[in-house]
Amino acid sequence: MLYDTVDRAKVEEMVHRFYADVLKDDILSPYFTKALGSDLKSGKWHEHLNTLIGFWLLMMNAEIGYKGDPFPPHAFLGQMYRETFERWLMLFKNVVDTMFTSEIAQRFYKKADILAEQFIDNLDIDEEEEE
């Protein structure tokens, strides 16, 4: 049964499922293992996952908890491409689709699409490809 509400437990489940998939992905895994390692139970991952849980609770429910800017930690992970973010969105949407009703999923998609475009703009990805 798909969830029709968003709460901490559901977001935590979604974040953990998503990053388990990320670590299996040939395109995305290297970025994350370089920065955080390959064990989702490590201290670095624990901190990262908790930060993301707070982030998505803020995005979806306006719950206070996440503070900061999501971009800076990603600025020095290595060369990224539009395809990197397209893969991130694909995996994210796949997990969201398996967990939430269409109405809730669409809200997640909208936030994720905006976030990906902001990262692409901040990294000047499209300008670099045109050169």
PDB file of C-alpha atoms in Angstrom, residues 31 33 51 55 113 128:
ATOM      1  CA  TYR A  31      30.614  10.530  -6.022  1.00  0.00           C
ATOM      2  CA  THR A  33      31.680   6.646  -1.892  1.00  0.00           C
ATOM      3  CA  THR A  51      20.681  15.796   7.280  1.00  0.00           C
ATOM      4  CA  PHE A  55      15.927  18.490   4.490  1.00  0.00           C
ATOM      5  CA  ASP A 113      13.459  18.845 -10.062  1.00  0.00           C
ATOM      6  CA  GLU A 128      30.639  24.125 -19.753  1.00  0.00           C
TER       7      GLU A 128
END
